[in-house]
Amino acid sequence: QVQLVESGGGLVQAGGSLRLSCVGSGYTFAFSPMGWYRQAPGKQRELVARIFIGGNTEYTDSVKDRFTISRDNAKNTAYLQMNSLKPEDTAVYFCNARVFRSSWDDYWGRGTQVTVSS
């Protein structure tokens, strides 16, 4: 079965950096778009960044020029490098994989907490 395991969250001061990792298994990683989403308390889950099969990327406006999404297909791993972190980046960050079987389905990791102190 599809499994996504995130790591790399933690507590950091404003202006600091973190790198999140997501290891996927149970599917062909290289053929799946990967994404990072986040959910802050009392808010809806939102897309942070996405990387497509060919390597194209997209970001929500609030993280452009600060966050970088990447993937290493040999390691079945997606990354989110987060720089210049702000308190408003505090949230649980979830890894997402879109996997095609008979249709495109979304799979989620359990999430990793990122807390940015001011």
mmCIF file of N, CA, C and O in Angstrom, residues 5-72:
data_model
loop_
_atom_site.group_PDB
_atom_site.id
_atom_site.type_symbol
_atom_site.label_atom_id
_atom_site.label_comp_id
_atom_site.label_asym_id
_atom_site.label_seq_id
_atom_site.Cartn_x
_atom_site.Cartn_y
_atom_site.Cartn_z
ATOM 1 N N VAL A 5 6.019 9.073 4.518
ATOM 2 C CA VAL A 5 6.537 9.340 5.859
ATOM 3 C C VAL A 5 7.331 10.640 5.823
ATOM 4 O O VAL A 5 8.358 10.730 5.150
ATOM 5 N N GLU A 6 6.830 11.622 6.584
ATOM 6 C CA GLU A 6 7.503 12.920 6.643
ATOM 7 C C GLU A 6 8.471 12.966 7.818
ATOM 8 O O GLU A 6 8.287 12.288 8.824
ATOM 9 N N SER A 7 9.471 13.818 7.687
ATOM 10 C CA SER A 7 10.395 14.083 8.777
ATOM 11 C C SER A 7 10.993 15.469 8.576
ATOM 12 O O SER A 7 10.868 16.058 7.491
ATOM 13 N N GLY A 8 11.627 15.980 9.619
ATOM 14 C CA GLY A 8 12.350 17.240 9.505
ATOM 15 C C GLY A 8 11.693 18.440 10.152
ATOM 16 O O GLY A 8 12.262 19.531 10.168
ATOM 17 N N GLY A 9 10.488 18.260 10.692
ATOM 18 C CA GLY A 9 9.850 19.381 11.358
ATOM 19 C C GLY A 9 10.522 19.693 12.686
ATOM 20 O O GLY A 9 11.427 18.986 13.136
ATOM 21 N N GLY A 10 10.072 20.782 13.303
ATOM 22 C CA GLY A 10 10.639 21.147 14.596
ATOM 23 C C GLY A 10 10.347 22.587 14.947
ATOM 24 O O GLY A 10 9.513 23.240 14.315
ATOM 25 N N LEU A 11 11.058 23.064 15.955
ATOM 26 C CA LEU A 11 10.920 24.441 16.438
ATOM 27 C C LEU A 11 12.120 25.247 15.959
ATOM 28 O O LEU A 11 13.268 24.816 16.126
ATOM 29 N N VAL A 12 11.845 26.394 15.369
ATOM 30 C CA VAL A 12 12.919 27.240 14.849
ATOM 31 C C VAL A 12 12.540 28.700 15.079
ATOM 32 O O VAL A 12 11.345 29.039 15.129
ATOM 33 N N GLN A 13 13.532 29.541 15.228
ATOM 34 C CA GLN A 13 13.273 30.976 15.383
ATOM 35 C C GLN A 13 12.983 31.607 14.030
ATOM 36 O O GLN A 13 13.421 31.102 12.978
ATOM 37 N N ALA A 14 12.261 32.695 14.068
ATOM 38 C CA ALA A 14 11.976 33.434 12.837
ATOM 39 C C ALA A 14 13.282 33.782 12.127
ATOM 40 O O ALA A 14 14.268 34.169 12.761
ATOM 41 N N GLY A 15 13.273 33.601 10.814
ATOM 42 C CA GLY A 15 14.471 33.822 10.019
ATOM 43 C C GLY A 15 15.292 32.580 9.802
ATOM 44 O O GLY A 15 16.215 32.575 8.974
ATOM 45 N N GLY A 16 14.977 31.520 10.514
ATOM 46 C CA GLY A 16 15.713 30.278 10.406
ATOM 47 C C GLY A 16 15.257 29.408 9.250
ATOM 48 O O GLY A 16 14.394 29.813 8.448
ATOM 49 N N SER A 17 15.828 28.212 9.183
ATOM 50 C CA SER A 17 15.557 27.286 8.081
ATOM 51 C C SER A 17 15.265 25.890 8.601
ATOM 52 O O SER A 17 15.742 25.501 9.679
ATOM 53 N N LEU A 18 14.489 25.172 7.835
ATOM 54 C CA LEU A 18 14.242 23.749 8.062
ATOM 55 C C LEU A 18 14.139 23.065 6.711
ATOM 56 O O LEU A 18 13.742 23.701 5.723
ATOM 57 N N ARG A 19 14.453 21.784 6.681
ATOM 58 C CA ARG A 19 14.227 20.991 5.479
ATOM 59 C C ARG A 19 13.364 19.793 5.829
ATOM 60 O O ARG A 19 13.741 18.970 6.673
ATOM 61 N N LEU A 20 12.232 19.707 5.184
ATOM 62 C CA LEU A 20 11.335 18.580 5.349
ATOM 63 C C LEU A 20 11.633 17.521 4.296
ATOM 64 O O LEU A 20 11.975 17.853 3.159
ATOM 65 N N SER A 21 11.471 16.265 4.687
ATOM 66 C CA SER A 21 11.634 15.147 3.764
ATOM 67 C C SER A 21 10.385 14.291 3.786
ATOM 68 O O SER A 21 9.713 14.183 4.813
ATOM 69 N N CYS A 22 10.105 13.671 2.658
ATOM 70 C CA CYS A 22 8.959 12.764 2.542
ATOM 71 C C CYS A 22 9.406 11.558 1.730
ATOM 72 O O CYS A 22 9.727 11.695 0.547
ATOM 73 N N VAL A 23 9.409 10.402 2.359
ATOM 74 C CA VAL A 23 9.766 9.169 1.673
ATOM 75 C C VAL A 23 8.499 8.423 1.293
ATOM 76 O O VAL A 23 7.649 8.150 2.147
ATOM 77 N N GLY A 24 8.380 8.099 0.017
ATOM 78 C CA GLY A 24 7.217 7.387 -0.480
ATOM 79 C C GLY A 24 7.542 5.935 -0.768
ATOM 80 O O GLY A 24 8.654 5.597 -1.168
ATOM 81 N N SER A 25 6.540 5.060 -0.573
ATOM 82 C CA SER A 25 6.703 3.644 -0.879
ATOM 83 C C SER A 25 5.357 3.071 -1.291
ATOM 84 O O SER A 25 4.298 3.653 -1.010
ATOM 85 N N GLY A 26 5.404 1.937 -1.982
ATOM 86 C CA GLY A 26 4.173 1.271 -2.388
ATOM 87 C C GLY A 26 3.623 1.735 -3.719
ATOM 88 O O GLY A 26 2.510 1.343 -4.090
ATOM 89 N N TYR A 27 4.380 2.557 -4.422
ATOM 90 C CA TYR A 27 3.959 3.038 -5.737
ATOM 91 C C TYR A 27 5.204 3.468 -6.498
ATOM 92 O O TYR A 27 6.302 3.502 -5.936
ATOM 93 N N THR A 28 5.019 3.800 -7.775
ATOM 94 C CA THR A 28 6.162 4.231 -8.585
ATOM 95 C C THR A 28 6.373 5.727 -8.369
ATOM 96 O O THR A 28 5.696 6.563 -8.978
ATOM 97 N N PHE A 29 7.307 6.044 -7.508
ATOM 98 C CA PHE A 29 7.516 7.424 -7.073
ATOM 99 C C PHE A 29 7.760 8.369 -8.251
ATOM 100 O O PHE A 29 7.201 9.468 -8.298
ATOM 101 N N ALA A 30 8.568 7.944 -9.194
ATOM 102 C CA ALA A 30 8.962 8.839 -10.291
ATOM 103 C C ALA A 30 7.787 9.249 -11.161
ATOM 104 O O ALA A 30 7.866 10.268 -11.855
ATOM 105 N N PHE A 31 6.703 8.506 -11.130
ATOM 106 C CA PHE A 31 5.547 8.776 -11.983
ATOM 107 C C PHE A 31 4.457 9.565 -11.264
ATOM 108 O O PHE A 31 3.365 9.722 -11.803
ATOM 109 N N SER A 32 4.762 10.042 -10.066
ATOM 110 C CA SER A 32 3.732 10.710 -9.275
ATOM 111 C C SER A 32 4.109 12.142 -8.961
ATOM 112 O O SER A 32 5.198 12.401 -8.433
ATOM 113 N N PRO A 33 3.203 13.083 -9.248
ATOM 114 C CA PRO A 33 3.401 14.433 -8.736
ATOM 115 C C PRO A 33 3.397 14.397 -7.209
ATOM 116 O O PRO A 33 2.650 13.631 -6.599
ATOM 117 N N MET A 34 4.247 15.233 -6.609
ATOM 118 C CA MET A 34 4.348 15.283 -5.147
ATOM 119 C C MET A 34 4.068 16.709 -4.678
ATOM 120 O O MET A 34 4.383 17.678 -5.366
ATOM 121 N N GLY A 35 3.494 16.807 -3.501
ATOM 122 C CA GLY A 35 3.187 18.138 -2.984
ATOM 123 C C GLY A 35 3.361 18.220 -1.487
ATOM 124 O O GLY A 35 3.398 17.199 -0.791
ATOM 125 N N TRP A 36 3.504 19.450 -1.030
ATOM 126 C CA TRP A 36 3.507 19.745 0.402
ATOM 127 C C TRP A 36 2.331 20.672 0.681
ATOM 128 O O TRP A 36 2.150 21.687 -0.018
ATOM 129 N N TYR A 37 1.565 20.320 1.696
ATOM 130 C CA TYR A 37 0.449 21.123 2.157
ATOM 131 C C TYR A 37 0.693 21.448 3.628
ATOM 132 O O TYR A 37 1.513 20.810 4.286
ATOM 133 N N ARG A 38 -0.037 22.433 4.127
ATOM 134 C CA ARG A 38 0.063 22.737 5.555
ATOM 135 C C ARG A 38 -1.299 23.119 6.102
ATOM 136 O O ARG A 38 -2.173 23.584 5.380
ATOM 137 N N GLN A 39 -1.444 22.897 7.404
ATOM 138 C CA GLN A 39 -2.691 23.251 8.071
ATOM 139 C C GLN A 39 -2.363 23.863 9.414
ATOM 140 O O GLN A 39 -1.773 23.201 10.283
ATOM 141 N N ALA A 40 -2.730 25.119 9.572
ATOM 142 C CA ALA A 40 -2.554 25.821 10.842
ATOM 143 C C ALA A 40 -3.816 25.638 11.685
ATOM 144 O O ALA A 40 -4.895 25.362 11.134
ATOM 145 N N PRO A 41 -3.710 25.793 12.991
ATOM 146 C CA PRO A 41 -4.893 25.622 13.858
ATOM 147 C C PRO A 41 -6.042 26.526 13.428
ATOM 148 O O PRO A 41 -5.853 27.727 13.211
ATOM 149 N N GLY A 42 -7.217 25.932 13.281
ATOM 150 C CA GLY A 42 -8.394 26.698 12.925
ATOM 151 C C GLY A 42 -8.491 27.087 11.465
ATOM 152 O O GLY A 42 -9.401 27.821 11.078
ATOM 153 N N LYS A 43 -7.547 26.603 10.645
ATOM 154 C CA LYS A 43 -7.550 26.964 9.234
ATOM 155 C C LYS A 43 -7.655 25.727 8.369
ATOM 156 O O LYS A 43 -7.387 24.609 8.815
ATOM 157 N N GLN A 44 -8.013 25.938 7.113
ATOM 158 C CA GLN A 44 -8.090 24.829 6.171
ATOM 159 C C GLN A 44 -6.691 24.442 5.699
ATOM 160 O O GLN A 44 -5.762 25.259 5.701
ATOM 161 N N ARG A 45 -6.580 23.205 5.274
ATOM 162 C CA ARG A 45 -5.322 22.757 4.689
ATOM 163 C C ARG A 45 -5.105 23.491 3.365
ATOM 164 O O ARG A 45 -6.033 23.629 2.569
ATOM 165 N N GLU A 46 -3.867 23.962 3.157
ATOM 166 C CA GLU A 46 -3.576 24.705 1.947
ATOM 167 C C GLU A 46 -2.335 24.143 1.255
ATOM 168 O O GLU A 46 -1.417 23.625 1.908
ATOM 169 N N LEU A 47 -2.320 24.291 -0.061
ATOM 170 C CA LEU A 47 -1.156 23.881 -0.839
ATOM 171 C C LEU A 47 -0.006 24.839 -0.580
ATOM 172 O O LEU A 47 -0.188 26.053 -0.623
ATOM 173 N N VAL A 48 1.166 24.286 -0.322
ATOM 174 C CA VAL A 48 2.375 25.089 -0.164
ATOM 175 C C VAL A 48 3.192 25.047 -1.450
ATOM 176 O O VAL A 48 3.556 26.081 -2.005
ATOM 177 N N ALA A 49 3.464 23.850 -1.931
ATOM 178 C CA ALA A 49 4.293 23.697 -3.127
ATOM 179 C C ALA A 49 4.013 22.340 -3.750
ATOM 180 O O ALA A 49 3.607 21.399 -3.056
ATOM 181 N N ARG A 50 4.249 22.267 -5.063
ATOM 182 C CA ARG A 50 4.023 21.021 -5.777
ATOM 183 C C ARG A 50 5.117 20.857 -6.812
ATOM 184 O O ARG A 50 5.587 21.848 -7.390
ATOM 185 N N ILE A 51 5.520 19.618 -7.042
ATOM 186 C CA ILE A 51 6.504 19.330 -8.078
ATOM 187 C C ILE A 51 5.949 18.220 -8.949
ATOM 188 O O ILE A 51 5.476 17.195 -8.454
ATOM 189 N N PHE A 52 6.016 18.443 -10.248
ATOM 190 C CA PHE A 52 5.419 17.520 -11.189
ATOM 191 C C PHE A 52 6.453 16.513 -11.688
ATOM 192 O O PHE A 52 7.641 16.599 -11.355
ATOM 193 N N ILE A 53 5.982 15.577 -12.486
ATOM 194 C CA ILE A 53 6.827 14.474 -12.911
ATOM 195 C C ILE A 53 8.062 14.984 -13.655
ATOM 196 O O ILE A 53 9.162 14.489 -13.448
ATOM 197 N N GLY A 54 7.890 15.978 -14.477
ATOM 198 C CA GLY A 54 9.002 16.509 -15.263
ATOM 199 C C GLY A 54 9.896 17.471 -14.503
ATOM 200 O O GLY A 54 10.912 17.921 -15.041
ATOM 201 N N GLY A 55 9.515 17.788 -13.260
ATOM 202 C CA GLY A 55 10.328 18.690 -12.446
ATOM 203 C C GLY A 55 9.801 20.096 -12.335
ATOM 204 O O GLY A 55 10.338 20.905 -11.573
ATOM 205 N N ASN A 56 8.763 20.418 -13.098
ATOM 206 C CA ASN A 56 8.152 21.747 -12.940
ATOM 207 C C ASN A 56 7.590 21.894 -11.534
ATOM 208 O O ASN A 56 7.149 20.926 -10.922
ATOM 209 N N THR A 57 7.601 23.129 -11.053
ATOM 210 C CA THR A 57 7.148 23.391 -9.690
ATOM 211 C C THR A 57 6.156 24.533 -9.643
ATOM 212 O O THR A 57 6.096 25.364 -10.562
ATOM 213 N N GLU A 58 5.370 24.561 -8.603
ATOM 214 C CA GLU A 58 4.510 25.704 -8.334
ATOM 215 C C GLU A 58 4.447 25.920 -6.824
ATOM 216 O O GLU A 58 4.600 24.982 -6.056
ATOM 217 N N TYR A 59 4.231 27.198 -6.450
ATOM 218 C CA TYR A 59 4.244 27.583 -5.041
ATOM 219 C C TYR A 59 3.072 28.511 -4.751
ATOM 220 O O TYR A 59 2.657 29.300 -5.608
ATOM 221 N N THR A 60 2.597 28.451 -3.526
ATOM 222 C CA THR A 60 1.654 29.466 -3.104
ATOM 223 C C THR A 60 2.426 30.781 -2.942
ATOM 224 O O THR A 60 3.630 30.781 -2.616
ATOM 225 N N ASP A 61 1.751 31.884 -3.161
ATOM 226 C CA ASP A 61 2.446 33.180 -3.199
ATOM 227 C C ASP A 61 3.223 33.485 -1.930
ATOM 228 O O ASP A 61 4.309 34.070 -1.975
ATOM 229 N N SER A 62 2.689 33.093 -0.788
ATOM 230 C CA SER A 62 3.300 33.488 0.483
ATOM 231 C C SER A 62 4.658 32.834 0.745
ATOM 232 O O SER A 62 5.389 33.275 1.638
ATOM 233 N N VAL A 63 5.011 31.802 -0.028
ATOM 234 C CA VAL A 63 6.293 31.118 0.211
ATOM 235 C C VAL A 63 7.262 31.269 -0.950
ATOM 236 O O VAL A 63 8.406 30.789 -0.861
ATOM 237 N N LYS A 64 6.821 31.888 -2.032
ATOM 238 C CA LYS A 64 7.720 32.071 -3.180
ATOM 239 C C LYS A 64 8.967 32.815 -2.747
ATOM 240 O O LYS A 64 8.915 33.754 -1.966
ATOM 241 N N ASP A 65 10.106 32.390 -3.268
ATOM 242 C CA ASP A 65 11.426 32.976 -2.985
ATOM 243 C C ASP A 65 11.942 32.617 -1.600
ATOM 244 O O ASP A 65 13.039 33.042 -1.219
ATOM 245 N N ARG A 66 11.168 31.858 -0.822
ATOM 246 C CA ARG A 66 11.646 31.395 0.496
ATOM 247 C C ARG A 66 11.722 29.872 0.576
ATOM 248 O O ARG A 66 12.623 29.332 1.217
ATOM 249 N N PHE A 67 10.773 29.185 -0.054
ATOM 250 C CA PHE A 67 10.716 27.725 -0.006
ATOM 251 C C PHE A 67 11.102 27.143 -1.358
ATOM 252 O O PHE A 67 10.818 27.746 -2.410
ATOM 253 N N THR A 68 11.701 25.961 -1.330
ATOM 254 C CA THR A 68 12.047 25.252 -2.558
ATOM 255 C C THR A 68 11.652 23.794 -2.424
ATOM 256 O O THR A 68 12.071 23.114 -1.476
ATOM 257 N N ILE A 69 10.842 23.312 -3.360
ATOM 258 C CA ILE A 69 10.475 21.907 -3.392
ATOM 259 C C ILE A 69 11.373 21.198 -4.400
ATOM 260 O O ILE A 69 11.732 21.767 -5.437
ATOM 261 N N SER A 70 11.758 19.966 -4.064
ATOM 262 C CA SER A 70 12.589 19.177 -4.967
ATOM 263 C C SER A 70 12.272 17.708 -4.761
ATOM 264 O O SER A 70 11.552 17.340 -3.833
ATOM 265 N N ARG A 71 12.814 16.883 -5.649
ATOM 266 C CA ARG A 71 12.592 15.448 -5.531
ATOM 267 C C ARG A 71 13.833 14.697 -5.965
ATOM 268 O O ARG A 71 14.567 15.152 -6.848
ATOM 269 N N ASP A 72 14.040 13.548 -5.346
ATOM 270 C CA ASP A 72 15.116 12.639 -5.731
ATOM 271 C C ASP A 72 14.451 11.295 -6.004
ATOM 272 O O ASP A 72 14.137 10.539 -5.074
#
